[in-house]
CSV table of C-alpha atoms in Angstrom, one decimal:
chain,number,residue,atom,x,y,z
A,1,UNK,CA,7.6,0.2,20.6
A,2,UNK,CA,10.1,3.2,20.2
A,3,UNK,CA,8.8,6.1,17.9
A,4,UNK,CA,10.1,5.9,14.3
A,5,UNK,CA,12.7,8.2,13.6
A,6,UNK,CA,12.9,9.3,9.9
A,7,UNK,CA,17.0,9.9,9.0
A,8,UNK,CA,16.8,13.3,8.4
A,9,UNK,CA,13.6,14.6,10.0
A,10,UNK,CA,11.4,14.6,7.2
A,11,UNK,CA,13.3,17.1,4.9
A,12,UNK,CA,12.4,18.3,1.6
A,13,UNK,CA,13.2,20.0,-1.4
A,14,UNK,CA,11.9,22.0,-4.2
A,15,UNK,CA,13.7,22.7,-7.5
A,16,UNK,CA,13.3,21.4,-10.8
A,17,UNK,CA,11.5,17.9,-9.0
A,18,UNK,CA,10.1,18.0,-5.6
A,19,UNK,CA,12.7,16.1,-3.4
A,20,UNK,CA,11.1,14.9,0.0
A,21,UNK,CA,12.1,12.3,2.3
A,22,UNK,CA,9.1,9.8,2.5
A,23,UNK,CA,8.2,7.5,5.5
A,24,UNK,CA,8.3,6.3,7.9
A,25,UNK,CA,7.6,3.2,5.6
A,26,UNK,CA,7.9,-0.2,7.0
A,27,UNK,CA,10.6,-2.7,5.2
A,28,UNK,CA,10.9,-6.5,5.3
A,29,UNK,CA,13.9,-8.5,3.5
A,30,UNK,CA,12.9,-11.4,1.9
A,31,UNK,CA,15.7,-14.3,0.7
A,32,UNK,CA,14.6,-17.6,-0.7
A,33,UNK,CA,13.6,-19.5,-3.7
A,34,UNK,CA,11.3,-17.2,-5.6
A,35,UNK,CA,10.3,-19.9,-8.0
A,36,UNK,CA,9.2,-21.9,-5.6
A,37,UNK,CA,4.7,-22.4,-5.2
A,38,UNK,CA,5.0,-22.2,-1.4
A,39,UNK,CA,7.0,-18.7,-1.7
A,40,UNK,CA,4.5,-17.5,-4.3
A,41,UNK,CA,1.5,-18.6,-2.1
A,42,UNK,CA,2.8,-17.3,1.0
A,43,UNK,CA,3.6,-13.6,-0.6
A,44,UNK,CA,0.2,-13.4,-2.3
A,45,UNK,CA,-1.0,-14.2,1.0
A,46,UNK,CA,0.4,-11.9,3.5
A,47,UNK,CA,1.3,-9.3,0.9
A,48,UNK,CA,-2.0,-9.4,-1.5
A,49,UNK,CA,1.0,-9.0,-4.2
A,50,UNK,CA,2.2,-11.3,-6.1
A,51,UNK,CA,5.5,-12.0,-6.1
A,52,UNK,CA,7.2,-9.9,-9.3
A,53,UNK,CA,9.0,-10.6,-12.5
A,54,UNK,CA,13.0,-9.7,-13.3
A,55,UNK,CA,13.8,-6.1,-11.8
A,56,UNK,CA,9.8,-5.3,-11.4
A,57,UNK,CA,8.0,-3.8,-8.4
A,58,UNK,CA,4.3,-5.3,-8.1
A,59,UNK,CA,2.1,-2.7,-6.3
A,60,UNK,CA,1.5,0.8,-5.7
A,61,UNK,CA,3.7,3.3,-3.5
A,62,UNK,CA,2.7,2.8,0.5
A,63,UNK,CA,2.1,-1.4,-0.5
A,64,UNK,CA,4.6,-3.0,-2.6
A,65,UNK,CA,6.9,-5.9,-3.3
A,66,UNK,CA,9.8,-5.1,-4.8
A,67,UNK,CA,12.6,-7.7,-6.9
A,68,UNK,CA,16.0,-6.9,-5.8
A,69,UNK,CA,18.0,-10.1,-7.0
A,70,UNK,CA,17.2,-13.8,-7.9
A,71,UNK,CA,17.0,-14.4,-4.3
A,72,UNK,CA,15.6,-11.6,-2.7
A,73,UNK,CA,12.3,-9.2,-2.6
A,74,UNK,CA,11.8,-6.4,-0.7
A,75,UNK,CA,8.4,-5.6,0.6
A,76,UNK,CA,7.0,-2.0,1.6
A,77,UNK,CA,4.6,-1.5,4.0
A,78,UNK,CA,3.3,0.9,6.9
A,79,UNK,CA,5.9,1.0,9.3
A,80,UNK,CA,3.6,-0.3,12.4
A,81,UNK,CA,2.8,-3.5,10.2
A,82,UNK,CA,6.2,-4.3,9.3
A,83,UNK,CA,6.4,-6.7,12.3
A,84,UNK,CA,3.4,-8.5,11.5
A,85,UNK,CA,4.5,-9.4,8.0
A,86,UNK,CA,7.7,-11.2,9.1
A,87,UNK,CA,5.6,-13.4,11.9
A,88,UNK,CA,3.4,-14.0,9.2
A,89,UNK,CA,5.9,-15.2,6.6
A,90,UNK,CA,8.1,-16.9,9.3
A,91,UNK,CA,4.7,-18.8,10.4
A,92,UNK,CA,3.3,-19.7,6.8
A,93,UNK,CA,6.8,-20.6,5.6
A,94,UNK,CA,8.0,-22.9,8.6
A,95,UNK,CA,10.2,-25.8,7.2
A,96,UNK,CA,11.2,-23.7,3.9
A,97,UNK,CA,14.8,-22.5,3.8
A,98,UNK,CA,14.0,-18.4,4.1
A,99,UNK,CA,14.6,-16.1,6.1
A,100,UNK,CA,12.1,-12.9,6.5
A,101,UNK,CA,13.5,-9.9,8.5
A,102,UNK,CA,12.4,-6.5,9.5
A,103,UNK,CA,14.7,-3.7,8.1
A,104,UNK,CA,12.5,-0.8,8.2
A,105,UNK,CA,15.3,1.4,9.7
A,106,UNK,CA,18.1,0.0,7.8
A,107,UNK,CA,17.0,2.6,4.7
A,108,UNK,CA,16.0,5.8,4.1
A,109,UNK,CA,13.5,6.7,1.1
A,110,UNK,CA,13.2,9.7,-0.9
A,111,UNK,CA,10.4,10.7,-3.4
A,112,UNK,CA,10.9,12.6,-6.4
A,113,UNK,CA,8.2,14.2,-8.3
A,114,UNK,CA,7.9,16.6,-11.2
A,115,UNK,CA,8.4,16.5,-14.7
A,116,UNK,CA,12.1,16.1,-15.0
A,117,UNK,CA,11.9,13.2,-12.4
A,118,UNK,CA,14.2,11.5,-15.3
A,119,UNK,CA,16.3,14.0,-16.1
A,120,UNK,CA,17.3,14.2,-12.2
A,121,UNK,CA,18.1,10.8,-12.1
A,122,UNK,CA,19.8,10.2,-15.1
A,123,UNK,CA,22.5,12.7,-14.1
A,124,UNK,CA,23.3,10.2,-11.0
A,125,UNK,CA,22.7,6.6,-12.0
A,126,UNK,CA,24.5,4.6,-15.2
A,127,UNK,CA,21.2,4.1,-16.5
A,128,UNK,CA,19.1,4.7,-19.7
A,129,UNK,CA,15.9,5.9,-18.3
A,130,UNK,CA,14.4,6.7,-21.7
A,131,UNK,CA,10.5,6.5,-21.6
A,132,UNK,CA,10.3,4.0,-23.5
A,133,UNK,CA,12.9,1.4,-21.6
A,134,UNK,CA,12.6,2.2,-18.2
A,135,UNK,CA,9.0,2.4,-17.4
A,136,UNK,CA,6.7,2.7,-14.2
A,137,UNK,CA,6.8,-0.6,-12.5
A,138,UNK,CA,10.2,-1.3,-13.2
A,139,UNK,CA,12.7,-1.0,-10.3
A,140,UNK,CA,16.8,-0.9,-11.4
A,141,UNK,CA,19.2,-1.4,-8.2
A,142,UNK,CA,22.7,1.0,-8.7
A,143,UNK,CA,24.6,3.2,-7.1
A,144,UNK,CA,23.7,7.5,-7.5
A,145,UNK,CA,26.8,9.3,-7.5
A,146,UNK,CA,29.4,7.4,-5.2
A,147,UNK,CA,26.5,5.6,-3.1
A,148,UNK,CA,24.5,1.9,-4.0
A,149,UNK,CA,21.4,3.0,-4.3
A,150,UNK,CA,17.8,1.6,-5.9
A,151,UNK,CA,15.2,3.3,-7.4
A,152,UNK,CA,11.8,3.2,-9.1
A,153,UNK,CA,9.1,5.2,-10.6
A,154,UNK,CA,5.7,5.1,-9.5
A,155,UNK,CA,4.1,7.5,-12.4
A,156,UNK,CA,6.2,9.0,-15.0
A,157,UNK,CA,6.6,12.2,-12.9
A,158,UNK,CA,7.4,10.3,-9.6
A,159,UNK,CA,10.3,8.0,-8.1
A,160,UNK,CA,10.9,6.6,-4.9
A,161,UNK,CA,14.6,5.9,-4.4
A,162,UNK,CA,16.1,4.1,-1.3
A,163,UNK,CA,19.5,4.1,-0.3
A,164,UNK,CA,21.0,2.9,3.1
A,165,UNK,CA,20.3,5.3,6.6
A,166,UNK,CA,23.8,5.8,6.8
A,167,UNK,CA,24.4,7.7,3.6
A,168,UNK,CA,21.3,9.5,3.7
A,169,UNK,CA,22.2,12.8,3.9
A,170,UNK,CA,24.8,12.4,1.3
A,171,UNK,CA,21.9,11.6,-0.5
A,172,UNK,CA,19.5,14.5,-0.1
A,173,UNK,CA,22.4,16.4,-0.5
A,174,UNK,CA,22.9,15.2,-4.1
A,175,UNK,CA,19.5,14.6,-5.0
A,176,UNK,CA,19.0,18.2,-4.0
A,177,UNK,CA,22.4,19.4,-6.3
A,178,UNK,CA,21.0,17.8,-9.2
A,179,UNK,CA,17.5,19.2,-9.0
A,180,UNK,CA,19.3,22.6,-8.8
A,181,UNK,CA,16.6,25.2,-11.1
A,182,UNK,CA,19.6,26.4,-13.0
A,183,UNK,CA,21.2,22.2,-13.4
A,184,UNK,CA,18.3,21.6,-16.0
A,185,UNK,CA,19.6,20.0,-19.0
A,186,UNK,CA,17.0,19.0,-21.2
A,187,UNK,CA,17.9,15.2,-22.5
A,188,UNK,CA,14.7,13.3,-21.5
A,189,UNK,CA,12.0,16.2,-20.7
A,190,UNK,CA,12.4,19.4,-22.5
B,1,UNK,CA,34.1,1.8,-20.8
B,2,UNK,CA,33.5,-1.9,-20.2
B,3,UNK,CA,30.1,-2.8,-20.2
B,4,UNK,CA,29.2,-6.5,-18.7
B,5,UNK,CA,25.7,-7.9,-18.4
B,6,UNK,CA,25.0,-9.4,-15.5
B,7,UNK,CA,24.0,-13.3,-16.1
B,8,UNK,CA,21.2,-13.0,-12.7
B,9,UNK,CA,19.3,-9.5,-13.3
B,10,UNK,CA,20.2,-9.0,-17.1
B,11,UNK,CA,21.3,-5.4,-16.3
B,12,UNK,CA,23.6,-4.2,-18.9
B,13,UNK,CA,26.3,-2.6,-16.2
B,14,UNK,CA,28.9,-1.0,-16.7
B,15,UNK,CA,31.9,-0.9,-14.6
B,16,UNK,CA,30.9,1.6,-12.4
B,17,UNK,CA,28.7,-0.8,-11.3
B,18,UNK,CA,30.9,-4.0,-10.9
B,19,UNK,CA,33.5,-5.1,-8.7
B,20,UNK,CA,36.4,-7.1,-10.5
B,21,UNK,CA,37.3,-10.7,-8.6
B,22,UNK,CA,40.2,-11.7,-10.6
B,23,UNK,CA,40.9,-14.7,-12.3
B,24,UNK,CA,37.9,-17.1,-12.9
B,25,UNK,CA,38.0,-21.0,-12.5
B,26,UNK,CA,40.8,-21.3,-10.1
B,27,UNK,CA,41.2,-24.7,-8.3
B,28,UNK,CA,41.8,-24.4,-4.3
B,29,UNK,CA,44.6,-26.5,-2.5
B,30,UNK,CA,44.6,-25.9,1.0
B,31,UNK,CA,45.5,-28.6,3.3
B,32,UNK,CA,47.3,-31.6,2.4
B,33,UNK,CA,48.3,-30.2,-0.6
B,34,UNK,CA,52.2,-30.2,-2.1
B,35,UNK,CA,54.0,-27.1,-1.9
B,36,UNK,CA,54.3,-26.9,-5.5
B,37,UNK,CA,50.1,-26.7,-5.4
B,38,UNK,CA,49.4,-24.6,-3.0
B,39,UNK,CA,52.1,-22.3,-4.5
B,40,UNK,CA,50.3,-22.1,-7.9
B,41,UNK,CA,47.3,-21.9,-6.1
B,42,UNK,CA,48.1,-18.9,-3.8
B,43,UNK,CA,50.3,-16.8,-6.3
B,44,UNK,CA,50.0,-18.2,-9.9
B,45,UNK,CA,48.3,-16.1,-12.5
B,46,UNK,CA,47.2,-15.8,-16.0
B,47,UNK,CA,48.4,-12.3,-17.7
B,48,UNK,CA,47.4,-12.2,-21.1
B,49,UNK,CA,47.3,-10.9,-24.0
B,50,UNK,CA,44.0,-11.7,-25.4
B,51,UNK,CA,41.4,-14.1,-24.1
B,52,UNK,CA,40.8,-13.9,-20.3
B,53,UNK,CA,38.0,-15.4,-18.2
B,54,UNK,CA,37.3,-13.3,-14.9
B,55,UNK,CA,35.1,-13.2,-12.2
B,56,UNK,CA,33.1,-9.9,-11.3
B,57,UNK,CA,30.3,-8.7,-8.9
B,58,UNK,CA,27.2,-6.7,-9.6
B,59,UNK,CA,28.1,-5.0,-6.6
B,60,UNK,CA,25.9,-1.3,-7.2
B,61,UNK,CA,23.3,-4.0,-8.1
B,62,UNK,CA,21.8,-7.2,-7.3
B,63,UNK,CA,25.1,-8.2,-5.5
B,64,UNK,CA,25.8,-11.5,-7.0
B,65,UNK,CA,29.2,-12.6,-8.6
B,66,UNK,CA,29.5,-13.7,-12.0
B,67,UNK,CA,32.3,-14.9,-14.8
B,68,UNK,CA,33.2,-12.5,-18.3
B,69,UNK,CA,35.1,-14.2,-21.1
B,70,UNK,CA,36.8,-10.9,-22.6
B,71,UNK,CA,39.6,-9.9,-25.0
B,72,UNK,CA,42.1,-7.8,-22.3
B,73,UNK,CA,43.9,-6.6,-25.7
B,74,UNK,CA,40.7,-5.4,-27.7
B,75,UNK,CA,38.5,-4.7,-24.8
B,76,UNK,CA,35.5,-7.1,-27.4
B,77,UNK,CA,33.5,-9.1,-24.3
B,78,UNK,CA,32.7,-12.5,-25.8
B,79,UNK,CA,30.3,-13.1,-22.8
B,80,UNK,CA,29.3,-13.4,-18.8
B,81,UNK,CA,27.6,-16.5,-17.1
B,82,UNK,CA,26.5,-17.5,-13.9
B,83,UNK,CA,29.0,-18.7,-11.3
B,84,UNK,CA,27.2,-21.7,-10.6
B,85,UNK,CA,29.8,-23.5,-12.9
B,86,UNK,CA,33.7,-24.7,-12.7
B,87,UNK,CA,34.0,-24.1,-16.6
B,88,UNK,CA,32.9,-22.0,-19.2
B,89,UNK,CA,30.3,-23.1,-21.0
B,90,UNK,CA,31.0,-25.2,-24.5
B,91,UNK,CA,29.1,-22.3,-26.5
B,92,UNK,CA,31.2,-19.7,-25.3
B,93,UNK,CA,34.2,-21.5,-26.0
B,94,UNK,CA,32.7,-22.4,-29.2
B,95,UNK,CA,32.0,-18.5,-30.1
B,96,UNK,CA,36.0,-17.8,-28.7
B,97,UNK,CA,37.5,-20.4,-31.2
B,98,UNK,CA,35.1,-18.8,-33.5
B,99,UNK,CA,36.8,-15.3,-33.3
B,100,UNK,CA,40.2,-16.1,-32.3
B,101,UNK,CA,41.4,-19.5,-33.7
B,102,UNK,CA,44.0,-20.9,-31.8
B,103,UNK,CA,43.5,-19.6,-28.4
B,104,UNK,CA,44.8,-21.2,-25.2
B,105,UNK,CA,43.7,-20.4,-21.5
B,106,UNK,CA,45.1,-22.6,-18.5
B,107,UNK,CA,43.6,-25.8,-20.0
B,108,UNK,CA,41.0,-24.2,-22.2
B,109,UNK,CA,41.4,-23.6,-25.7
């Protein structure tokens, strides 16, 4: 197997969060009928999650699955394991209609951490990220700036955001703008 | 700004988010259909005044299309559902006669 290469070499960021590119991580897509036992079984199985609730993540950072529509779940894991997974779900799932693929260099990830995690994010994304709405375990899909993008916090002082390899230096680039020391505005940490 | 929420993930989104599809409910004729059809079909559109059905996607989202029942004079959204359906639902008409008596939409009203 090929060496992992991360999209922008590992880069990082300090300013008013800590903006670092995280992986490599290991990514599988996951489509079928999340309602159904079989799917439920088989994710608990291979995973040790279970499979999550409306827009949730179930998990911690490095081992997660995470909801990304009715249909589809995306599940995090180390990069090298990412391979087993699939067979895994392909094997335990024979005869179901899904489809299980490895995308672990289809995205990039970023982790943000420090106590305006929010703030940083809410400049981006048409979201309320109020404390008491958007809370750890919950992960929102939408785009950050001109770019689709998903995020989700893992504390209240970090968030791992993903976005597509191909726009992921437009990302650190605005993920370092708004964590610019002097950009600091206030609204959701003071 | 219009603000729609998405039947599938419940996201309150707003239109930054969403991708407009046009018209909702319209009937294909392709082959083997008359002229006359195909022609209302391919170019014939509601424009109006009032109550409009549309489809949209949650495309900076969970990706998946849905209808909006909305007021293009007054901007008021009466509602979104799934597009698992070739009509809107009877409570949403229900709510629309409710707030604008009278109303007519293709064959809805």
């Amino acid at each position: 197997m090929s060496e992992p290469v991360l999209p922008l070499g590992g880069a990082s960021y300090s300013g008013l969060v800590t903006v670092s590119e995280h992986g490599p991580i290991g990514q599988v897509t996951f489509r079928g009928d999340l309602s159904s036992e079989a799917v439920k079984a088989a994710i608990k199985d291979v995973t040790g999650r279970d499979v999550p609730g409306l827009r949730e993540v179930s998990g911690d950072g490095d081992t997660c699955v995470i909801w990304m529509s009715p249909d589809e779940l995306l599940l995090i894991c180390g990069y090298a394991e990412a391979g087993g997974l699939v067979d895994a779900l392909t094997e335990k799932l024979a005869g179901e209609h899904v489809l299980a693929v490895n995308v672990s260099d289809a995205r990039a990830a970023f982790r943000l951490k420090g106590k305006h995690v929010r703030e940083v994010l809410g400049k981006l994304a048409p979201v309320d990220l109020d404390p008491a709405v958007f809370t750890p375990g919950m992960v929102r899909r939408t785009r950050l700036a001109q770019v689709a993008a998903g995020f989700w916090l893992l504390d209240q002082e970090t968030a791992q955001v993903f976005c597509f390899r191909s726009v992921s230096e437009y990302m650190f680039n605005l993920l370092k703008t708004v964590s610019d020391p002097q950009s600091a505005v206030g609204y959701y940490s003071a | 700004m219009l603000i729609l929420q998405c039947p599938y993930c419940g996201v309150m989104a707003d239109e930054t988010e969403l991708h407009a599809g046009g018209e909702a409910h319209i009937k294909r004729f392709g082959p083997g259909s008359s002229d006359e059809e195909f022609e209302g079909y391919m170019f014939g559109r509601e424009n109006p005044k009032g109550v409009h059905f549309e489809r949209w996607r949650h495309v900076n989202g969970c990706g998946k299309w849905f209808h909006a029942a909305r007021d293009t004079n007054t901007m008021e959204v009466f509602g979104t559902y799934t597009a698992q359906t070739s009509t809107p639902p009877e409570d949403l008409l229900a709510q629309i006669r409710d707030k604008r008596p009278g109303f007519k939409w293709r064959e809805f009203s």
